[in-house]
Structure formats: C-alpha cells, structure tokens
Amino acid sequence: MAFDMPLTDRPVAQRGKDHVQIGADLVLLLSDAGDGRLGLRATPDLTVAQALAAFETLSAEGGEVAIRLDGADWAGLLPRLVLMGVATAVGTAHWVLPVAFWQVPDRWIMHPTPPWPTLWQTGPNGRHPVRPPKPAGPLYRRYIPWLGQHIELRAACIDDLATFHRWQNDPRVAAFFEEAGTLEAHRDTLQTLIADPHILPVIGSLDGRDFGYFELYWARENRIGGVYDADPWDRGWHVLIGEDDMRGADYVTAWMPSLMHYMFLAEPRTQALMGEPKASHLKQLRNLGRGGFAHVRDFDFSHKRATLVRLERQHFFESRIWARPDTGQGTPLALSLTNMLGTGENR
C-alpha cells in the first residue's frame, strides 16, 4: 500500500491553468469543462503515487470537483485505481470523486491500518470492542495549500514532555484544559496516556514546528460514554493549541479537518466523531460548527457544563470539510455520485 512508502515517494502536485505539475518535471494535461468538471490526462509512466498527488491538489480546497480520467494512458493504472476505490465508472468514463478518493488512506496515512477483528470486553460504560494496538511515530501527513505547509500528526512520546509541560502551563490553555502542573506531574500524566489503550495522545506540527496537542479516545470507554450511547467505533477528542501565533481561522481550517480525516481513515468502522467542550467556550463551539459538527445537547459532568457535538463520516466526506468549501449557497450538490449516476453524466 502507498502508506508503506517513504515521504520521498509522496510527491506534491501543483495546479496550473491547463496542467498539473508533479514534482519538478512531470506535467499532466488538464481541461476544465466548467462547474467543477475537470479532465486529466495521464502519461505512460505515471505511478499510483503521482496520480494520487494530482487528485489531491485538484480537490484540496474550494468548491465541488469531479475529475474525469481522459485518454488511453490511464489504462495501466485504471484497474488499480478502481480496485482501491479511487476511480468510479459513470457511463462510459471513469471519474475520481472527492467523496471516495478522500476516504482512501494511501495518500495520507503514515502507518499500516490492517483489519482488526471485533472482539468484545466489559468496560466502565458497558461492553466495548477490544481496541487495536496503538500506532507509534508518524500518523498522518497532508499538504495545506492555503498555508503552503505540510501538517503532520504523530503519536506523542515521553520525548515530548517539555513541550507538553510548557503548553499545559500556558494560562490561556490552562483556563480551558485545566491541567496546569509540575514537570513530574505532567510526566506521570503523559506516561499514563501513552499506556492507556483507549487514548492516543497526538502532537501536531506544521513543517516540523510543533503547535498543538490532541487526545483521541474511543467514546464507549471514555467518560462521554456515560452520557451518550456511543456506537462501538465512535471516537472523541480534546485539543490544545500551544503556540499563540498558530491560532486563527487559517490554522483551525488546517488542523481540525486533518485531525478528523485521520480518525476516519485510521478506522473505517468509525461513523461519528464526538466532542464535549465547555458550554461556555463559545469560540470553540463556533469553530466546531464551521468544521461540520452538529450541536446535540448540553449536559453536566461533575467538573463542567459541556456541549455534546457530533460529526458524521458521511457529512464530512460529502461536504468536503477538508477543502474549506463555501457552504452558504443552499444549493444541492451537482457532482454527487447519485446525481452523476442518475443523469448518466459522461461528458
């Protein structure tokens, strides 16, 4: 699979007016029929990794897109792309639709995700699946076009203690995360989190600079499982952004969809992602709403009044949350698979 390849084999592509350039030398011809319908031509020696780079750059931001695979040079790659779920037959043509392509992990996941059997055990809120072994090291990597930087997520380790300690004691962070403390207390906390099978502590970086900490957890055995009937593979998360100059809309729209994308890709049985921010944290609630999360209800933990929010897999991918789409038009999707199959679109 592509996620077994080193970073040097994950090229970055750039879109021009009538072409897509991959790396320094490779150019694919591009046509634009309007309304988001693009045509892309291959070269005889095009690789899967290069094709995925082109598909990403054409669908990474903005409005609806459907990419038609034009010309005979796709013949060598087409069976593989169809088998992966990247290319879909519509009429006499094959198309790459973002709703499918962005669910295929090969371009972004940095560790193998083999199938894991569903085995049940008893937990604090009833039964839950036995969780897969937690990954270590790099988890996810994606190019953010509006920042011109790569975001990377990696599993936190004890080497991150100094950064974790500094961030937790930032007054702005401590006001909401409520985990200020000594270095030794934070060492114990981080070691406990690393050892806990239901929590994955994660560090986010942009072009190698660490900026934030995330806790990803399986909802059923977490405290949220006591107030919400979580499905077996629902997941939740906590966040702190530790660097003041890496806050704001351009950064939120980079790290939040990337984190959600990682969780959906890492476990295909995950159908919803949950959150439980403070009900008083209005800015975070606004950001969550823009990020596709629905407000379910408010409720009480012993330590805070919380708002339960939920993001569905189908909504994330159909609405292309990663692309910062303009969602205020109120018009139906024109390039959904249902619409294209229904109209026999093959132009």
mmCIF file of C-alpha atoms in Angstrom, residues 220-346:
data_model
loop_
_atom_site.group_PDB
_atom_site.id
_atom_site.type_symbol
_atom_site.label_atom_id
_atom_site.label_comp_id
_atom_site.label_asym_id
_atom_site.label_seq_id
_atom_site.Cartn_x
_atom_site.Cartn_y
_atom_site.Cartn_z
ATOM 1 C CA ARG A 220 -17.568 3.937 24.735
ATOM 2 C CA GLU A 221 -14.961 3.534 27.468
ATOM 3 C CA ASN A 222 -14.413 7.262 27.990
ATOM 4 C CA ARG A 223 -16.412 9.431 30.382
ATOM 5 C CA ILE A 224 -18.507 10.604 27.415
ATOM 6 C CA GLY A 225 -19.758 7.012 27.123
ATOM 7 C CA GLY A 226 -21.706 7.541 30.348
ATOM 8 C CA VAL A 227 -23.812 10.349 28.845
ATOM 9 C CA TYR A 228 -24.015 9.305 25.179
ATOM 10 C CA ASP A 229 -24.942 5.962 23.604
ATOM 11 C CA ALA A 230 -21.797 5.712 21.513
ATOM 12 C CA ASP A 231 -21.524 3.259 18.645
ATOM 13 C CA PRO A 232 -18.699 0.713 19.026
ATOM 14 C CA TRP A 233 -16.162 2.641 16.940
ATOM 15 C CA ASP A 234 -17.203 6.246 17.672
ATOM 16 C CA ARG A 235 -14.267 8.372 18.676
ATOM 17 C CA GLY A 236 -13.807 11.659 20.531
ATOM 18 C CA TRP A 237 -11.040 14.196 21.017
ATOM 19 C CA HIS A 238 -9.620 17.005 23.103
ATOM 20 C CA VAL A 239 -7.391 19.785 21.808
ATOM 21 C CA LEU A 240 -4.992 22.452 22.969
ATOM 22 C CA ILE A 241 -3.141 24.842 20.669
ATOM 23 C CA GLY A 242 0.096 25.748 22.389
ATOM 24 C CA GLU A 243 1.586 28.381 20.078
ATOM 25 C CA ASP A 244 -0.058 31.811 20.051
ATOM 26 C CA ASP A 245 0.994 32.630 16.501
ATOM 27 C CA MET A 246 -0.577 29.436 15.141
ATOM 28 C CA ARG A 247 -4.156 30.240 16.078
ATOM 29 C CA GLY A 248 -6.834 31.747 13.857
ATOM 30 C CA ALA A 249 -9.077 30.624 11.006
ATOM 31 C CA ASP A 250 -6.339 29.606 8.550
ATOM 32 C CA TYR A 251 -4.841 27.262 11.135
ATOM 33 C CA VAL A 252 -8.129 25.912 12.521
ATOM 34 C CA THR A 253 -9.273 25.017 8.999
ATOM 35 C CA ALA A 254 -5.976 23.176 8.534
ATOM 36 C CA TRP A 255 -5.634 21.134 11.739
ATOM 37 C CA MET A 256 -9.281 20.417 12.607
ATOM 38 C CA PRO A 257 -10.309 18.728 9.315
ATOM 39 C CA SER A 258 -6.932 16.976 9.166
ATOM 40 C CA LEU A 259 -7.439 15.503 12.624
ATOM 41 C CA MET A 260 -10.977 14.396 11.725
ATOM 42 C CA HIS A 261 -9.708 12.996 8.433
ATOM 43 C CA TYR A 262 -7.066 10.971 10.251
ATOM 44 C CA MET A 263 -9.596 9.418 12.634
ATOM 45 C CA PHE A 264 -11.952 8.436 9.830
ATOM 46 C CA LEU A 265 -9.118 6.952 7.767
ATOM 47 C CA ALA A 266 -7.443 5.123 10.647
ATOM 48 C CA GLU A 267 -10.595 3.074 11.369
ATOM 49 C CA PRO A 268 -13.165 2.686 8.554
ATOM 50 C CA ARG A 269 -15.776 1.475 11.062
ATOM 51 C CA THR A 270 -15.768 4.886 12.758
ATOM 52 C CA GLN A 271 -19.009 6.530 11.663
ATOM 53 C CA ALA A 272 -19.056 9.534 14.011
ATOM 54 C CA LEU A 273 -16.673 11.735 15.979
ATOM 55 C CA MET A 274 -17.739 13.291 19.263
ATOM 56 C CA GLY A 275 -16.678 16.278 21.329
ATOM 57 C CA GLU A 276 -17.624 17.694 24.718
ATOM 58 C CA PRO A 277 -16.189 21.235 25.021
ATOM 59 C CA LYS A 278 -17.210 23.583 27.769
ATOM 60 C CA ALA A 279 -20.613 25.073 27.016
ATOM 61 C CA SER A 280 -19.109 28.484 27.820
ATOM 62 C CA HIS A 281 -16.316 28.148 25.217
ATOM 63 C CA LEU A 282 -18.273 29.980 22.517
ATOM 64 C CA LYS A 283 -15.342 30.484 20.148
ATOM 65 C CA GLN A 284 -14.574 26.777 20.099
ATOM 66 C CA LEU A 285 -18.241 25.969 19.539
ATOM 67 C CA ARG A 286 -18.324 28.331 16.556
ATOM 68 C CA ASN A 287 -15.211 26.679 15.126
ATOM 69 C CA LEU A 288 -16.753 23.242 15.611
ATOM 70 C CA GLY A 289 -19.912 24.338 13.799
ATOM 71 C CA ARG A 290 -17.856 25.583 10.857
ATOM 72 C CA GLY A 291 -15.992 22.269 10.956
ATOM 73 C CA GLY A 292 -19.183 20.260 10.405
ATOM 74 C CA PHE A 293 -20.048 19.342 13.989
ATOM 75 C CA ALA A 294 -23.710 19.388 14.994
ATOM 76 C CA HIS A 295 -24.796 20.612 18.430
ATOM 77 C CA VAL A 296 -26.558 17.620 20.041
ATOM 78 C CA ARG A 297 -27.320 18.896 23.542
ATOM 79 C CA ASP A 298 -25.826 20.393 26.689
ATOM 80 C CA PHE A 299 -25.178 18.234 29.743
ATOM 81 C CA ASP A 300 -23.241 18.188 33.009
ATOM 82 C CA PHE A 301 -20.030 16.488 34.021
ATOM 83 C CA SER A 302 -19.054 16.806 37.659
ATOM 84 C CA HIS A 303 -16.446 19.423 36.721
ATOM 85 C CA LYS A 304 -18.129 21.373 33.899
ATOM 86 C CA ARG A 305 -21.216 22.169 31.888
ATOM 87 C CA ALA A 306 -20.477 20.657 28.483
ATOM 88 C CA THR A 307 -21.900 20.744 24.968
ATOM 89 C CA LEU A 308 -22.141 17.441 23.134
ATOM 90 C CA VAL A 309 -21.194 17.798 19.442
ATOM 91 C CA ARG A 310 -21.115 15.171 16.696
ATOM 92 C CA LEU A 311 -19.592 14.905 13.204
ATOM 93 C CA GLU A 312 -20.806 12.117 10.904
ATOM 94 C CA ARG A 313 -18.479 10.404 8.435
ATOM 95 C CA GLN A 314 -20.954 10.843 5.574
ATOM 96 C CA HIS A 315 -21.282 14.578 6.200
ATOM 97 C CA PHE A 316 -17.507 15.084 6.444
ATOM 98 C CA PHE A 317 -16.782 13.470 3.087
ATOM 99 C CA GLU A 318 -19.869 14.545 1.123
ATOM 100 C CA SER A 319 -19.442 18.162 2.242
ATOM 101 C CA ARG A 320 -15.656 18.142 1.668
ATOM 102 C CA ILE A 321 -14.967 19.710 5.058
ATOM 103 C CA TRP A 322 -11.203 19.493 4.468
ATOM 104 C CA ALA A 323 -11.485 21.885 1.485
ATOM 105 C CA ARG A 324 -12.902 24.946 3.286
ATOM 106 C CA PRO A 325 -15.953 24.843 0.968
ATOM 107 C CA ASP A 326 -18.430 27.686 0.671
ATOM 108 C CA THR A 327 -21.457 26.129 2.360
ATOM 109 C CA GLY A 328 -23.703 29.188 2.406
ATOM 110 C CA GLN A 329 -25.290 28.897 -1.036
ATOM 111 C CA GLY A 330 -28.083 26.485 -0.111
ATOM 112 C CA THR A 331 -27.959 24.734 -3.482
ATOM 113 C CA PRO A 332 -27.934 20.943 -3.998
ATOM 114 C CA LEU A 333 -24.689 19.174 -4.838
ATOM 115 C CA ALA A 334 -24.283 18.910 -8.608
ATOM 116 C CA LEU A 335 -21.423 16.404 -8.695
ATOM 117 C CA SER A 336 -22.553 13.843 -6.144
ATOM 118 C CA LEU A 337 -22.314 10.209 -7.221
ATOM 119 C CA THR A 338 -26.095 9.872 -7.006
ATOM 120 C CA ASN A 339 -26.625 12.834 -9.306
ATOM 121 C CA MET A 340 -23.971 11.778 -11.801
ATOM 122 C CA LEU A 341 -25.263 8.208 -11.999
ATOM 123 C CA GLY A 342 -28.813 9.438 -12.251
ATOM 124 C CA THR A 343 -28.059 11.715 -15.185
ATOM 125 C CA GLY A 344 -25.645 9.321 -16.922
ATOM 126 C CA GLU A 345 -23.054 12.093 -16.906
ATOM 127 C CA ASN A 346 -20.136 11.071 -19.113
#
